[in-house]
Coordinates of C-alpha atoms in Angstrom, one line a residue:
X1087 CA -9.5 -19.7 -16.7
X1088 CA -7.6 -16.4 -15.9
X1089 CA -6.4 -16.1 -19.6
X1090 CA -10.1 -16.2 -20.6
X1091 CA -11.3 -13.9 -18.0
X1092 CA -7.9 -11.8 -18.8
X1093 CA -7.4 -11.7 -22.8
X1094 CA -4.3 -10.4 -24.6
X1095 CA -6.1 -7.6 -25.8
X1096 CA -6.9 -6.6 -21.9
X1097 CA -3.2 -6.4 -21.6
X1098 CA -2.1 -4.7 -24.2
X1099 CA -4.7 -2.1 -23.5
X1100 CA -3.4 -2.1 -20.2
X1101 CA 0.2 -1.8 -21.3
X1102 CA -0.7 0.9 -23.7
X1103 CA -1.9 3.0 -20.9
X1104 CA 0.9 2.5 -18.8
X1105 CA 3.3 3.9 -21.6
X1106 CA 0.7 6.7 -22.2
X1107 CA 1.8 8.7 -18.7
X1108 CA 4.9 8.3 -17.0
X1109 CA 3.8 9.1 -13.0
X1110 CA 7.4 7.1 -11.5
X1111 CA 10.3 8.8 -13.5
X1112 CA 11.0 12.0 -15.3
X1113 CA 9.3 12.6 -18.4
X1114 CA 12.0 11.4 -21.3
X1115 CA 9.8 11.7 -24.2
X1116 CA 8.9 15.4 -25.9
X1117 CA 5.5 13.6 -27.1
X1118 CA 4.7 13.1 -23.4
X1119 CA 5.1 16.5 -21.7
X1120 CA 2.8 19.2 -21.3
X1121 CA 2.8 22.8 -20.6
X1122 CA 6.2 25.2 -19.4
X1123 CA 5.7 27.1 -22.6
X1124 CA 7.4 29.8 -20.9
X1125 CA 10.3 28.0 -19.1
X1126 CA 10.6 26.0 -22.4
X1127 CA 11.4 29.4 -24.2
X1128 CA 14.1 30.2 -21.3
X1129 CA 15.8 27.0 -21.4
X1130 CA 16.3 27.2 -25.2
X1131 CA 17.2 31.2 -24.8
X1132 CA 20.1 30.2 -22.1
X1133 CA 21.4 27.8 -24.6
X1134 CA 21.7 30.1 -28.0
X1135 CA 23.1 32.9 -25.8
X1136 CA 26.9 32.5 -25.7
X1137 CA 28.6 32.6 -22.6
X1138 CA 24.8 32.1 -20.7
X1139 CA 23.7 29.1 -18.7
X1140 CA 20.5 27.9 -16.8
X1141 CA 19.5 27.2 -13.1
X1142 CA 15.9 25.2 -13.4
X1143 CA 14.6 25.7 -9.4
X1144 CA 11.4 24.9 -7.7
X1145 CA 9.9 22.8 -5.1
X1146 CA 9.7 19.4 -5.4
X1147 CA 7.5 17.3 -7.7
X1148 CA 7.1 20.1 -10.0
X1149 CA 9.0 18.5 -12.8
X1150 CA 12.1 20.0 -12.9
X1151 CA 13.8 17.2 -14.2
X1152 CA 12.0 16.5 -16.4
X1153 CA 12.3 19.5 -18.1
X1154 CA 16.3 19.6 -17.8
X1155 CA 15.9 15.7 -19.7
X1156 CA 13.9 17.3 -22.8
X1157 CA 15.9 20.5 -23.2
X1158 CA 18.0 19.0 -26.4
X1159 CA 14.8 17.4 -27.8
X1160 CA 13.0 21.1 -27.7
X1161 CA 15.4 21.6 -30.0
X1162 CA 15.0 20.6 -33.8
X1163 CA 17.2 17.5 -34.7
X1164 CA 18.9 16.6 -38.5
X1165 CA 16.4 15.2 -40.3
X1166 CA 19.1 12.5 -41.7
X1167 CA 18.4 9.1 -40.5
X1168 CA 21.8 8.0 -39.6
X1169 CA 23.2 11.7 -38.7
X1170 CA 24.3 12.1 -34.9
X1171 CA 22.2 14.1 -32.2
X1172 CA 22.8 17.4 -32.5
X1173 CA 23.7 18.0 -28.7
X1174 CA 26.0 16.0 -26.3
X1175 CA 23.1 15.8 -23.1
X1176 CA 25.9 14.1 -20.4
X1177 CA 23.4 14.1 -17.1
X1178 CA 24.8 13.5 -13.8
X1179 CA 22.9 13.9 -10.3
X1180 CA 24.6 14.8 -7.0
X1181 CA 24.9 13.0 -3.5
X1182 CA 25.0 14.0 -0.1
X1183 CA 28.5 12.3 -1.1
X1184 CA 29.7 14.5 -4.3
X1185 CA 31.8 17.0 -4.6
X1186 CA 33.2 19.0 -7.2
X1187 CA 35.5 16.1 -8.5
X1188 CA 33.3 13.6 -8.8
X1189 CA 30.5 15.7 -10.6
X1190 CA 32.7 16.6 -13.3
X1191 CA 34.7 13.2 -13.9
X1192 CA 31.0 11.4 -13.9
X1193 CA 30.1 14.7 -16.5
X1194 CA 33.4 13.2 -18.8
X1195 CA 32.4 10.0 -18.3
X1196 CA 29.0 10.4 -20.1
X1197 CA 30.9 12.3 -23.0
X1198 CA 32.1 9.4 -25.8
X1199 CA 35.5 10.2 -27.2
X1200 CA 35.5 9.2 -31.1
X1201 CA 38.3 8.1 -33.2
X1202 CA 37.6 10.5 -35.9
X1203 CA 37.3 14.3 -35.2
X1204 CA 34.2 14.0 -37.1
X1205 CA 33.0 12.5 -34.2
X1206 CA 30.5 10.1 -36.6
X1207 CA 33.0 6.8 -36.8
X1208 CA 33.4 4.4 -33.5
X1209 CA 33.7 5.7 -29.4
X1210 CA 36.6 4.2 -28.5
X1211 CA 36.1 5.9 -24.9
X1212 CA 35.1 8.8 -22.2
X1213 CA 37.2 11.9 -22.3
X1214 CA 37.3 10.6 -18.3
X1215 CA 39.9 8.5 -19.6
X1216 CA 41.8 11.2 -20.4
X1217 CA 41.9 12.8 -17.1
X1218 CA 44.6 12.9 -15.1
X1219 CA 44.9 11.7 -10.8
X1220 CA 45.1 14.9 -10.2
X1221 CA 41.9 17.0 -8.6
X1222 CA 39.7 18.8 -11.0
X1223 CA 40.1 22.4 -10.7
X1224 CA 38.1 25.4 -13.1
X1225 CA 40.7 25.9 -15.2
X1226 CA 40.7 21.9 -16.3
X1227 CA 37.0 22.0 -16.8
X1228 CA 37.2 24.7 -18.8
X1229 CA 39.9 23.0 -21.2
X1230 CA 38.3 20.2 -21.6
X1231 CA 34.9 21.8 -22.4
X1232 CA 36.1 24.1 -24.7
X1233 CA 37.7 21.1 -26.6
X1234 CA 34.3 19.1 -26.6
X1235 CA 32.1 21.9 -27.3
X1236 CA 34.4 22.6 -30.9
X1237 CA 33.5 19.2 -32.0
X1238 CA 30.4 18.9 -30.6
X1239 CA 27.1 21.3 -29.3
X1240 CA 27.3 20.1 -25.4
X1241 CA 24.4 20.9 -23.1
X1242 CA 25.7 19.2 -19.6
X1243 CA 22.3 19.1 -16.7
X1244 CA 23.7 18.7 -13.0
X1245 CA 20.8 17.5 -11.0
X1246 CA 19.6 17.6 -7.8
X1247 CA 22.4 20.1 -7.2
X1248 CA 20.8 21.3 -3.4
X1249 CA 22.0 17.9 -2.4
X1250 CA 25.7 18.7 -2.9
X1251 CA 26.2 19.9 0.7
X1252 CA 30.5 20.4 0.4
X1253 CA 30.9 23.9 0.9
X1254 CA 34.1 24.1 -1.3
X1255 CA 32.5 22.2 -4.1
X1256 CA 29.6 24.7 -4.4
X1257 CA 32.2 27.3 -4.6
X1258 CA 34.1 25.9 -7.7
X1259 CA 31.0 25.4 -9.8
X1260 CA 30.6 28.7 -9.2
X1261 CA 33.6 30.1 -10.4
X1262 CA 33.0 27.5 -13.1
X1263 CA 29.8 28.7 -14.2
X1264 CA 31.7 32.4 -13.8
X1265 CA 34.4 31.7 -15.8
X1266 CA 33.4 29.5 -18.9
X1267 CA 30.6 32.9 -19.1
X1268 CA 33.8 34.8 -19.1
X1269 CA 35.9 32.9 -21.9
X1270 CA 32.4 32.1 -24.1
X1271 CA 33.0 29.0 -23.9
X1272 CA 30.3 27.5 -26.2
X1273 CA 28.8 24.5 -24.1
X1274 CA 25.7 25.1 -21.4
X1275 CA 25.1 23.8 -18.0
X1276 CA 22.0 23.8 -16.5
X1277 CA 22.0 23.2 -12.3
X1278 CA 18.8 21.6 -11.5
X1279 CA 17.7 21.6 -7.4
X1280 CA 15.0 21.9 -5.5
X1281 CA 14.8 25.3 -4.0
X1282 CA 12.2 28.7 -4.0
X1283 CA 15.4 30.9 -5.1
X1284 CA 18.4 31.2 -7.1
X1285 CA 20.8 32.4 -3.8
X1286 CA 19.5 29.6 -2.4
X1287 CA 21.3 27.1 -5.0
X1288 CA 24.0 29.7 -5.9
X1289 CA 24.6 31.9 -2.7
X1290 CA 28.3 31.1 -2.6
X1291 CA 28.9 33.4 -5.6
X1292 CA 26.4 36.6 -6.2
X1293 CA 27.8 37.6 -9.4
X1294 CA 27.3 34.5 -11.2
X1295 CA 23.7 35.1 -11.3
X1296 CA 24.3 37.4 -14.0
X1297 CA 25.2 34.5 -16.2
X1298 CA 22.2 31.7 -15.1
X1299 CA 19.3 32.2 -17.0
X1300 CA 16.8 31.6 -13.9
X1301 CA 14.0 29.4 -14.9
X1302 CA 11.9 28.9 -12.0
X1303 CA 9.6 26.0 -11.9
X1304 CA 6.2 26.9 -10.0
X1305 CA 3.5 24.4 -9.7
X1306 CA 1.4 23.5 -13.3
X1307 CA -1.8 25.5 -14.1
X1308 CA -5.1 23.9 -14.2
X1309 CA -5.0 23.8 -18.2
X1310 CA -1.1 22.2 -18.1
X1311 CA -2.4 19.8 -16.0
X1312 CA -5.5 18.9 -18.3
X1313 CA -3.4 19.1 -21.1
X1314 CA -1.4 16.2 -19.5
X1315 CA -4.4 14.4 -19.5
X1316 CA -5.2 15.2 -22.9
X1317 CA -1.9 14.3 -24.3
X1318 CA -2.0 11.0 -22.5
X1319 CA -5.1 9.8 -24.0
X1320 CA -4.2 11.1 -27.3
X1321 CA -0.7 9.2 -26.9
X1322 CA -3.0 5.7 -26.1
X1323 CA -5.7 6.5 -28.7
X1324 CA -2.7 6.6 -31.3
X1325 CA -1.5 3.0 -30.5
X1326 CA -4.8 1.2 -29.6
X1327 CA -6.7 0.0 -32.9
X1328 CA -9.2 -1.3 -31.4
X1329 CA -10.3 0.8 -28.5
X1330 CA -10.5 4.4 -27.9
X1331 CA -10.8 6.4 -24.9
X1332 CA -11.9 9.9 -23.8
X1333 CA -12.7 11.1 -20.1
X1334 CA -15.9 13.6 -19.3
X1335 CA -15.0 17.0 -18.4
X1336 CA -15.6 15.8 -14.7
X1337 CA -13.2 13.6 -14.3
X1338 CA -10.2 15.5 -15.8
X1339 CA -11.6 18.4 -13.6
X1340 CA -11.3 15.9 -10.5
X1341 CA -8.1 14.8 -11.6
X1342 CA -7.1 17.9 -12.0
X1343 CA -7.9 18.8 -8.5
X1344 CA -6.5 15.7 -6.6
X1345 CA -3.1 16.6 -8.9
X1346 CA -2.8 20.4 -6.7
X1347 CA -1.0 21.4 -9.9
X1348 CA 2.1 18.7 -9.5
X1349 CA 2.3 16.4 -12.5
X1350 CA 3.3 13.3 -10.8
X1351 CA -0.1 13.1 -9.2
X1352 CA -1.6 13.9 -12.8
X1353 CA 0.1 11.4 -14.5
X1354 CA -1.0 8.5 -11.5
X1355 CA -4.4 9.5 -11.0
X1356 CA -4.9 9.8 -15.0
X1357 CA -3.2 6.0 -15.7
X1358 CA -5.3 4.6 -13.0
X1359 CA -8.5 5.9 -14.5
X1360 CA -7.6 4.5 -17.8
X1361 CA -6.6 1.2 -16.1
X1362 CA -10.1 1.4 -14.2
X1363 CA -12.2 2.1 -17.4
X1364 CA -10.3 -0.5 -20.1
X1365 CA -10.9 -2.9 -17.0
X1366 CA -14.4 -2.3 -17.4
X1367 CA -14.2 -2.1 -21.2
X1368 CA -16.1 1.6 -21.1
X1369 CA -14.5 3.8 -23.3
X1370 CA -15.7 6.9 -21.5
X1371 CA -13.5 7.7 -18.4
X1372 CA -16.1 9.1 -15.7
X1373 CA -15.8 10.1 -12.2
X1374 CA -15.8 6.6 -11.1
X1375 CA -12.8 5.6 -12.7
X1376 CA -11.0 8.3 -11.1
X1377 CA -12.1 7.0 -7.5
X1378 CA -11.4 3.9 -8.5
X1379 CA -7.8 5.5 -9.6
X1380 CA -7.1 7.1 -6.3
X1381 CA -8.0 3.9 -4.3
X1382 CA -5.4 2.1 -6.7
X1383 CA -3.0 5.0 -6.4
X1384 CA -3.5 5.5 -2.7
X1385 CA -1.9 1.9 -2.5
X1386 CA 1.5 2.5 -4.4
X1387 CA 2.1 5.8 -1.8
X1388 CA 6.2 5.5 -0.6
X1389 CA 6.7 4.1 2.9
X1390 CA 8.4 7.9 3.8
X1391 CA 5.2 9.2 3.0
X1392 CA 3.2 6.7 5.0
X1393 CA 5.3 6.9 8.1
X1394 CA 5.0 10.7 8.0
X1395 CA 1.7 11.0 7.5
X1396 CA 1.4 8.6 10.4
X1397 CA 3.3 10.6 12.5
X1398 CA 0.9 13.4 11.7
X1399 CA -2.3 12.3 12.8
X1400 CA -1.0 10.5 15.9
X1401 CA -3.1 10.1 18.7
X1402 CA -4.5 8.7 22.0
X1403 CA -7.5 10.3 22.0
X1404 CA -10.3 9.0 20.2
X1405 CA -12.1 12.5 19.3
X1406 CA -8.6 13.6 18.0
X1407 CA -9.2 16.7 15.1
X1408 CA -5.6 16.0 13.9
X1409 CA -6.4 14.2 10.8
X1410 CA -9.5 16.9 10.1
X1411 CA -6.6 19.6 10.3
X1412 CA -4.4 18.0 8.1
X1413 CA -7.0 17.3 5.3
X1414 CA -8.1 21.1 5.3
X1415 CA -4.6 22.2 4.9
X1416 CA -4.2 19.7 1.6
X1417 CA -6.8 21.4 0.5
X1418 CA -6.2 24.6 1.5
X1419 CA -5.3 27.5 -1.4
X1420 CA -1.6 28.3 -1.8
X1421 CA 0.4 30.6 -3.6
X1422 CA 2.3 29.5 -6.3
X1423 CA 5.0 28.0 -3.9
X1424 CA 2.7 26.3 -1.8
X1425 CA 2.7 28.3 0.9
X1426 CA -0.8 28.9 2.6
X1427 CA -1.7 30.9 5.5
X1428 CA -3.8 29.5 8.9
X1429 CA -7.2 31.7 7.2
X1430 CA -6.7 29.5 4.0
X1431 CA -7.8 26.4 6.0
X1432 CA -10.7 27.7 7.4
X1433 CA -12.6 27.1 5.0
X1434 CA -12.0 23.4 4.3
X1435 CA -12.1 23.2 8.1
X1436 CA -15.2 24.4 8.2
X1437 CA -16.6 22.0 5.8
X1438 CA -15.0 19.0 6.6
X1439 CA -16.1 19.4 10.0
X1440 CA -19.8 20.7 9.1
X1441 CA -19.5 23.6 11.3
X1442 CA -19.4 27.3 10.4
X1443 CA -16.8 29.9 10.8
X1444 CA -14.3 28.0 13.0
X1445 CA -11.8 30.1 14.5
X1446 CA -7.9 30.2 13.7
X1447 CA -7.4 29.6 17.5
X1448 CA -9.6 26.5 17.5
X1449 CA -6.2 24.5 15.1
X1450 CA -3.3 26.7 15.0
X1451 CA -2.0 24.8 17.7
X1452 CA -2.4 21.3 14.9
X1453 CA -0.7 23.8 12.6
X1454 CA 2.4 24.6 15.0
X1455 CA 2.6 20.7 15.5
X1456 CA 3.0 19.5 12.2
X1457 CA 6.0 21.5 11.7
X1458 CA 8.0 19.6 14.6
X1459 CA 9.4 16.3 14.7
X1460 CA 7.0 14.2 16.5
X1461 CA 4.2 14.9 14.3
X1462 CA 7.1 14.1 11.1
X1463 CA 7.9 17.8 10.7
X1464 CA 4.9 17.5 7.8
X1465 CA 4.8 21.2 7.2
X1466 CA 7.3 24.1 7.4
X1467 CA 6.4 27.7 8.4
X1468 CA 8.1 31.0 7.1
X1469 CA 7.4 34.6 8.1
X1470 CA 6.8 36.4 11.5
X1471 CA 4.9 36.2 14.0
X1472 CA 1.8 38.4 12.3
X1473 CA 2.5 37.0 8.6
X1474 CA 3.1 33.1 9.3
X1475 CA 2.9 30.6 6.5
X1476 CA 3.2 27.2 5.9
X1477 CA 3.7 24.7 3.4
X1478 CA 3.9 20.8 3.1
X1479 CA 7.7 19.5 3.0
X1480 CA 6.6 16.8 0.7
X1481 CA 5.1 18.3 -2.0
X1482 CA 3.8 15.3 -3.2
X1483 CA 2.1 14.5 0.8
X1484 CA -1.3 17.2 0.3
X1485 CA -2.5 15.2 -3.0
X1486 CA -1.5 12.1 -0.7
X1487 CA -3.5 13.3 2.3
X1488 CA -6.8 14.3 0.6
X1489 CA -6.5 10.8 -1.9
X1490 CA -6.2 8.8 1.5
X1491 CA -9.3 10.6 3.1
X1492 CA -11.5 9.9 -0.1
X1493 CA -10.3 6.6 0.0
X1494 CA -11.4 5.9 3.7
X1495 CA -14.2 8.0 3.3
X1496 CA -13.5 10.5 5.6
X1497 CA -14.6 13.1 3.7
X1498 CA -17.7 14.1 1.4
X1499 CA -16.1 14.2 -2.3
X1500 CA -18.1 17.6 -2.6
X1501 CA -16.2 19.2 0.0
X1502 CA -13.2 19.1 -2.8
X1503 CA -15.5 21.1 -5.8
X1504 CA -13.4 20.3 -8.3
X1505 CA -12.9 22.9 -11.0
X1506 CA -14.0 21.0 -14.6

């Protein structure tokens, strides 16, 4: 009975739609990302520029890594069948546990070593098989890259480089960052981290700077984000014979609200529609397939994320405003590193709460609480006492916040006003 209630075509459809966003790992397919014209253009500059490489920064969620994967593939490929890809793309992502050692022998480990210097005939091996006991220093890196990178173009990506927290080992990249600029050594790395500046991924070593093309990663703009949608759909409508889809200007406007310019969120909220209105056999994704999408999505929300939003809201009292408070900062406007000031959730405040021109003094207390521990540390604060700002330390927790209230109806969809 299931299969008849559930045919193989439902499936497929279903399948087809899952491979049409990608909302649980980085982007690895050109034909699926969207937007970045700009840090596209920087990425490729840093890599024909001799002696340049690239730091790709930004908070999290903003798809840095996924740009770092696709930097090779922005780049034309032979058009012969059988030839090799252009670019060696070794990827490696730091630990709380790596240091400079480790990165670099996991680096040569990703590198195949060939029989042939043509480097088209059988890997017999990793040039990490050709490294000695003895601790990697600069000057070894620098060999061996300059070896590689005369056989072979070599873009190397070190990822979620903020997390490498020896001291030392933050040191020696830089000075080997410094010094393959220095020799012109033709191969590219590109540090990938999660920060709002350069010093704060690089402070060890000012003058490297100089060499790092800086490519700063800043949430997406309303049309990248509807441009994600677009591609998605196009991507499904391309590999489903017998059933097309298109979504109404108001639900890609509400999905590109609920995404607050991340693209993880656009990618979820976009699938689930799709799964929502293929369900329903309705080619036309409408505004009800997107609630239906954030009810689904809601569901699949990481346990870190549940316990801290938890945390948040926490209370004895059954008139507690914390969860109000929280909601209108989601929704709050931010600069483009999500920072927001206590005026910027008036506003949603205001609304959510069907009461005009609430005072700062009436939550700013809620707003000191969510940056300590007890209430999860949900939101950090920067400036003085006269400019204080905050901003979510999850990212990905404001989309989560205002999906959750829709979903328990704790607030009026209107009070979002999506832009369409």
């Amino acid at each position: 009975m299931a299969d008849e209630e559930n045919p193989p075509s439902l499936y497929n459809r279903i399948a087809i739609a899952g491979g049409a966003f990608s909302p649980s790992a980085p982007i690895s397919r050109v034909t699926l990302f969207a937007g970045r014209h700009q840090q596209i253009m920087r990425s490729i500059d840093a890599v024909y520029r001799r002696g340049q490489h690239g730091i790709i920064f930004g908070e999290r969620g903003v798809g840095k890594t996924s740009m770092a994967n696709l930097i090779a593939d922005f780049i034309s490929r032979s058009d012969k069948i059988d030839a090799p890809p252009r670019f060696l793309t070794p990827r490696v992502n730091c630990t709380a546990s790596s240091d400079y050692d480790s990165i670099w022998r996991e680096v040569f480990g990703r590198i195949p070593y060939f029989e042939n210097s043509g480097q088209t005939g059988l890997a017999i091996g990793n040039f990490a098989s050709k490294l000695s006991d003895t601790k990697l220093d600069p000057g070894a890196v620098q060999n061996l890259l300059e070896a590689i990178s005369s056989q072979r173009d070599l873009i190397v990506v070190i990822d979620e480089f903020d997390r490498l927290r020896d001291s030392k080992s933050r040191r020696l990249m830089a000075d080997t960052l410094k010094t393959l600029s220095d020799h012109s050594i033709d191969a590219t790395i590109f540090l990938v981290g999660v920060a709002d500046t350069v010093d704060q991924l690089i402070a060890e070593h000012q003058s490297v700077a100089r060499s790092m093309m800086q490519i700063q990663m800043q949430r997406m703009e309303n049309d990248e984000i509807k441009e994600i949608v677009q591609k998605g759909l196009d991507r499904f409508n391309s590999q489903s014979e017998d059933f097309q889809l298109h979504a109404t200007d108001e639900a890609v406007g509400w999905i590109t609200t609920l995404a607050r310019g991340l693209p993880h969120y656009a990618h979820l909220l976009a699938q689930k529609a799709c799964y929502a209105a293929i369900q329903a056999e309705e080619s036309e994704i409408s505004l009800g397939h997107v609630m239906q999408g954030v009810s689904s999505a809601h569901d699949e929300i990481h346990q870190s994320t549940l316990s801290s939003y938890g945390a948040a809201i926490y209370s004895a009292h059954k008139n507690a405003t914390l969860s109000d408070t929280l909601v209108a900062c989601a929704l709050a406007d931010t600069d483009s590193l999500g920072f927001f000031a206590p005026r910027d959730v008036q506003k949603p405040l205001s609304r959510i709460r069907k009461k005009e021109a609430l005072q700062i003094a009436s939550f700013s207390n809620h707003l000191e609480e969510f940056c300590e521990s007890k209430r999860g540390t949900v939101l950090e604060k920067r400036g003085d006492k006269n400019r204080i700002r905050y901003r979510f330390t999850d990212s990905l927790m404001a989309p989560f916040v205002i999906m959750r209230a829709l979903a328990e109806g704790k607030i009026d969809p209107n009070v979002l006003n999506p832009t369409t």
